[in-house]
PDB file of C-alpha atoms in Angstrom:
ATOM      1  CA  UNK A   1       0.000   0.000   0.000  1.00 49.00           C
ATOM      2  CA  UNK A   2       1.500   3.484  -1.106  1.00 53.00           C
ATOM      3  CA  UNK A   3       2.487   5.830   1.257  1.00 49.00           C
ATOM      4  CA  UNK A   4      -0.566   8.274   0.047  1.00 51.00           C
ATOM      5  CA  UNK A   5      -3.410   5.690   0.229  1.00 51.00           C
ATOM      6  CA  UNK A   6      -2.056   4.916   3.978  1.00 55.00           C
ATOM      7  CA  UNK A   7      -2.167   8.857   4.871  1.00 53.00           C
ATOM      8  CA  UNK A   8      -5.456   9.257   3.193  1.00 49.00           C
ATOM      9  CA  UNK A   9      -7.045   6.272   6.281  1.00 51.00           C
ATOM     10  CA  UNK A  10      -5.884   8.402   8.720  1.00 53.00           C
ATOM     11  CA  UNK A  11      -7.710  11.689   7.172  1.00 52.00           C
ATOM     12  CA  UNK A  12      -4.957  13.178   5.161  1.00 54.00           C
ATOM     13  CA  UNK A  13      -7.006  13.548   1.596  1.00 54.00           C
ATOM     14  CA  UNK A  14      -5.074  16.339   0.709  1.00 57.00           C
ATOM     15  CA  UNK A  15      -1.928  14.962  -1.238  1.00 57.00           C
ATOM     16  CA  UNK A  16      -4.159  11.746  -2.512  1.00 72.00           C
ATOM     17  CA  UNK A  17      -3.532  11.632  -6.294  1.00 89.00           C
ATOM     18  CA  UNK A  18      -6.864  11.691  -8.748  1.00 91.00           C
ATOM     19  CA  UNK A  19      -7.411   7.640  -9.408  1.00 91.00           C
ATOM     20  CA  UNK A  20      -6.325   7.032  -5.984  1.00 91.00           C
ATOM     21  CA  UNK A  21      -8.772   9.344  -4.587  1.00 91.00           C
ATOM     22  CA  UNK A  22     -11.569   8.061  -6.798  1.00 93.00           C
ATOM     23  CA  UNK A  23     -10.556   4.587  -6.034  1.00 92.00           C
ATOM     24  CA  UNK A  24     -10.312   5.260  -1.987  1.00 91.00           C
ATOM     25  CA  UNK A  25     -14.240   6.790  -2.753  1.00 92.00           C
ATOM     26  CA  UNK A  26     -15.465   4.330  -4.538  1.00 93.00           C
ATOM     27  CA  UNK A  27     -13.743   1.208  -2.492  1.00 93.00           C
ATOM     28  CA  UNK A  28     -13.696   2.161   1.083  1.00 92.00           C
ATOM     29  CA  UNK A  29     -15.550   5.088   1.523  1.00 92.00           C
ATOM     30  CA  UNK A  30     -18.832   3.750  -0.634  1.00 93.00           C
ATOM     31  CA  UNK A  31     -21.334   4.468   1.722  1.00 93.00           C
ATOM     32  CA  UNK A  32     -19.582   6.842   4.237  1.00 94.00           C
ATOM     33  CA  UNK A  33     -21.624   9.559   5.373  1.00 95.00           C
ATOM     34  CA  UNK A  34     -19.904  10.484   8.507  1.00 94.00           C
ATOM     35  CA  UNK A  35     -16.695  12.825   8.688  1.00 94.00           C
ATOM     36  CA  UNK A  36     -15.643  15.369   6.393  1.00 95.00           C
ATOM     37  CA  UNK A  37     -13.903  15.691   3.260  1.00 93.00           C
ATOM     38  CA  UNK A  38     -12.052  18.577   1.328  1.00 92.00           C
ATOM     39  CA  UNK A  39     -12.665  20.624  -1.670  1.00 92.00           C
ATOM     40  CA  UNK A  40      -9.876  18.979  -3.448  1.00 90.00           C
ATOM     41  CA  UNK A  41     -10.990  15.308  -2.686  1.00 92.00           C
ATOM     42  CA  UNK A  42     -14.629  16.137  -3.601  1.00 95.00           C
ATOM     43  CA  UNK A  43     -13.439  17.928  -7.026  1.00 94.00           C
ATOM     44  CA  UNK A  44     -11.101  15.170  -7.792  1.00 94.00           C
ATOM     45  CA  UNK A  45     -13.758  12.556  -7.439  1.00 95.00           C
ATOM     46  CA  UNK A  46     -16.312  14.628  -9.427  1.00 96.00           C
ATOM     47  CA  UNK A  47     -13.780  15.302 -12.139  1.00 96.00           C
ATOM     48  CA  UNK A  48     -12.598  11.166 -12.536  1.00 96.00           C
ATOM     49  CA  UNK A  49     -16.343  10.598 -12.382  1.00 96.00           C
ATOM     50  CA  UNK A  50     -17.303  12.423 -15.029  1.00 96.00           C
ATOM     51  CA  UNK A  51     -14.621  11.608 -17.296  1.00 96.00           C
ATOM     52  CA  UNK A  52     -15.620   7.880 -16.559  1.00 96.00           C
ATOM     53  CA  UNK A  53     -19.002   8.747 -17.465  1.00 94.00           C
ATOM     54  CA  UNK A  54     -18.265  10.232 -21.092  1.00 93.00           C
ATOM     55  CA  UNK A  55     -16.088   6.726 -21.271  1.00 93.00           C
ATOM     56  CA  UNK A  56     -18.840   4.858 -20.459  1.00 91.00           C
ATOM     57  CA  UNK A  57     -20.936   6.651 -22.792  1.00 88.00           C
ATOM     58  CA  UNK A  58     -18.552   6.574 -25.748  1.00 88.00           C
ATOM     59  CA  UNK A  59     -18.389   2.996 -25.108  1.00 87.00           C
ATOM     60  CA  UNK A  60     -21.697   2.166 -25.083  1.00 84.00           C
ATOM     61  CA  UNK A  61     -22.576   4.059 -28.503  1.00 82.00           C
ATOM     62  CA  UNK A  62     -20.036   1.888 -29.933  1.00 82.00           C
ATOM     63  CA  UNK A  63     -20.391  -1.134 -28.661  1.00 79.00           C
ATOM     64  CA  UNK A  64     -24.022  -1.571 -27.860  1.00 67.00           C
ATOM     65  CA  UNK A  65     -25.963   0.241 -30.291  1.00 67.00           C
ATOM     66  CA  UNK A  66     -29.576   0.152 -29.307  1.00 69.00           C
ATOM     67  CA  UNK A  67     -28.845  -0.207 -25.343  1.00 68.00           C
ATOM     68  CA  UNK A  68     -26.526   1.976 -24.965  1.00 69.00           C
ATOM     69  CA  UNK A  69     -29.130   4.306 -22.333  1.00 79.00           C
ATOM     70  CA  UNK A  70     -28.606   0.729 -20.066  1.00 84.00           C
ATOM     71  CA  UNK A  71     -24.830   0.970 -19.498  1.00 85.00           C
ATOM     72  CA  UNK A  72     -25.022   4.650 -18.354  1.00 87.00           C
ATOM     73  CA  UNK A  73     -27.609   4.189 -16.493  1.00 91.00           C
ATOM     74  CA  UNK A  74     -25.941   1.764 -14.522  1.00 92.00           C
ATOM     75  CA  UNK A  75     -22.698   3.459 -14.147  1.00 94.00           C
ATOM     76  CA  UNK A  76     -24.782   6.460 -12.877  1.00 94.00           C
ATOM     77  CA  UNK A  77     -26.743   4.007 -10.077  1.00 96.00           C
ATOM     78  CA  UNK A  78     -23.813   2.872  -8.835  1.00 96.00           C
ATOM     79  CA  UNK A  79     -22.061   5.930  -8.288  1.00 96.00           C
ATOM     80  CA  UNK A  80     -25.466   7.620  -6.496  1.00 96.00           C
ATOM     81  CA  UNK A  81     -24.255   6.218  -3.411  1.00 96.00           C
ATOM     82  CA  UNK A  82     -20.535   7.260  -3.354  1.00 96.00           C
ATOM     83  CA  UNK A  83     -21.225  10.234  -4.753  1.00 96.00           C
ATOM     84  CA  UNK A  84     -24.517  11.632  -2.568  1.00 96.00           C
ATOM     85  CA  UNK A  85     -22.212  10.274   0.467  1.00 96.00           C
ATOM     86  CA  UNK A  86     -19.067  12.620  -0.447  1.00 96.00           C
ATOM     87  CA  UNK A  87     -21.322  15.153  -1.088  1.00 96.00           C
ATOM     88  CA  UNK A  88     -22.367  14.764   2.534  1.00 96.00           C
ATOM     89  CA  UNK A  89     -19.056  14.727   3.960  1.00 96.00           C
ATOM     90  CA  UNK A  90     -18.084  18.166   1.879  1.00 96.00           C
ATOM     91  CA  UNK A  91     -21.252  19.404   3.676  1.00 96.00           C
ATOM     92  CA  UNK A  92     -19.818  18.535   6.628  1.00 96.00           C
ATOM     93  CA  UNK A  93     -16.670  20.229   6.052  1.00 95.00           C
ATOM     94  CA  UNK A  94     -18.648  23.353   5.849  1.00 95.00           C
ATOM     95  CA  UNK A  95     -20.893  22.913   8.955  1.00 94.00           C
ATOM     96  CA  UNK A  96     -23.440  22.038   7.540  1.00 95.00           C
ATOM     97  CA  UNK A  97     -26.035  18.478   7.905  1.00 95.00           C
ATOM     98  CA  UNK A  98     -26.605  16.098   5.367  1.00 94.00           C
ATOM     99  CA  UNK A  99     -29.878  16.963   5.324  1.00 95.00           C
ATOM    100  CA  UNK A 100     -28.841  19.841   3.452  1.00 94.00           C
ATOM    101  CA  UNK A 101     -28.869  16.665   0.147  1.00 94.00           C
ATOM    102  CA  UNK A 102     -32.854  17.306   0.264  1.00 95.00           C
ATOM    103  CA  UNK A 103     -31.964  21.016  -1.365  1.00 93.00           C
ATOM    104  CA  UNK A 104     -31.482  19.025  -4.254  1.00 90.00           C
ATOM    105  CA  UNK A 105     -35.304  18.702  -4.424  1.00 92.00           C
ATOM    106  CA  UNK A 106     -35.383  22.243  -5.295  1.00 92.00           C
ATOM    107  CA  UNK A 107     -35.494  22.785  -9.316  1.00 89.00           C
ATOM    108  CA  UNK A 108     -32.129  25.069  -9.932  1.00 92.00           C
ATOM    109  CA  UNK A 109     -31.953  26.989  -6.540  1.00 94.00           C
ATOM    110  CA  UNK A 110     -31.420  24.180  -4.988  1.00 94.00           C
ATOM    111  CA  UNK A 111     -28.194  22.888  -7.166  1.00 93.00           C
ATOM    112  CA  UNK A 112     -27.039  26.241  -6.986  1.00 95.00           C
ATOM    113  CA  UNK A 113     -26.955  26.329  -3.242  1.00 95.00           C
ATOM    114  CA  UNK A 114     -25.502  22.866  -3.188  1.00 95.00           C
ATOM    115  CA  UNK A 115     -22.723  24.132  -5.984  1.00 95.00           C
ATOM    116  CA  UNK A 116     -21.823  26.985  -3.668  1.00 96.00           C
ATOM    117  CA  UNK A 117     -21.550  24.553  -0.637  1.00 95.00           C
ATOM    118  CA  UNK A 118     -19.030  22.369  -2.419  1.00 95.00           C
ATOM    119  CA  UNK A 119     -16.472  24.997  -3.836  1.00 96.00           C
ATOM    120  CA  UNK A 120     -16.620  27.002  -0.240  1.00 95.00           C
ATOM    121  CA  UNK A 121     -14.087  26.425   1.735  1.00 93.00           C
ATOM    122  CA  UNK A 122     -14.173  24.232   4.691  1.00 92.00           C
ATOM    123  CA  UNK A 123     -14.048  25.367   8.467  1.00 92.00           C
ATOM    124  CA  UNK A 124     -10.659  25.473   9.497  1.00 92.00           C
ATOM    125  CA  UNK A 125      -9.972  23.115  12.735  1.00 90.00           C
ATOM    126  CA  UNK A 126     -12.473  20.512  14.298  1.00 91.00           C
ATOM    127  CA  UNK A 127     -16.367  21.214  13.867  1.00 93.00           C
ATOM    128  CA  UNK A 128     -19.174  19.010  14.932  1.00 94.00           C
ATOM    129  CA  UNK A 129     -18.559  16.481  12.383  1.00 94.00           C
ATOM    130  CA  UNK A 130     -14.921  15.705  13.295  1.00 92.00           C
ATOM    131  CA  UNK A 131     -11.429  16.975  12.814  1.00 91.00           C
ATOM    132  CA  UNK A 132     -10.080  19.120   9.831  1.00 89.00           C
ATOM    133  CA  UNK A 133      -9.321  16.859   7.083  1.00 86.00           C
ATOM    134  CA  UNK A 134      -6.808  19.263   5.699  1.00 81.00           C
ATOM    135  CA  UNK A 135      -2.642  18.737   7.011  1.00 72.00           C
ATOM    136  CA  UNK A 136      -2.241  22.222   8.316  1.00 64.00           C
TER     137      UNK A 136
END
């Protein structure tokens, strides 16, 4: 195990590389909706994700033809999880509940507000969802 992944158990996201971040997400942290997690490890994940996703997409135009709606699809179910639990834990990093996820129910406002939330920064030190994931 790389020197990275082992930081990034014991909190340190920050110097986690782009795969191994999205990796860590997707692998160990699946359905994690405690703790926090950093601008940079959110933003990482997002950006692997969607790059994934046009993959996927690309893919499945070639390959399957008619089905090709299936394939996304299913990439995009399995990542709901991972990805509505980092969002969480970037919520977190801001002070703010999970329950915040519900503002999604809002047509554009609501993404907006949610948008803002993940590209603010996070409280600096411990808040009430743990310790400050960034090495300071």
């Amino acid at each position: 195990m790389s020197y990275e992944v082992d930081q990034y158990k014991q909190g340190n996201t920050y110097s986690l590389n782009y795969w191994e971040n999205f990796k860590t997400i997707v692998t160990q942290k699946y359905a994690t909706f405690s703790g926090r997690a950093t601008r940079g490890e959110y933003w990482r994940f997002i950006l692997v994700n969607c790059c994934i996703a046009i993959l996927v997409g690309m893919m499945a135009k070639s390959f399957a033809g008619e089905g090709q709606e299936t394939w996304t699809q299913v990439y995009s179910l399995i990542m709901f999880i991972p990805g509505m639990a980092l969002l969480a834990r970037r919520l977190h990093d801001v002070n703010k509940s999970a329950w915040w996820l519900l503002m999604n129910l809002l047509p554009l406002f609501g993404s907006l507000y949610l948008l803002y939330q993940a590209v603010k920064k996070g409280d600096v030190g411990p808040n009430r969802f743990g310790e400050d994931p960034m090495p300071r």
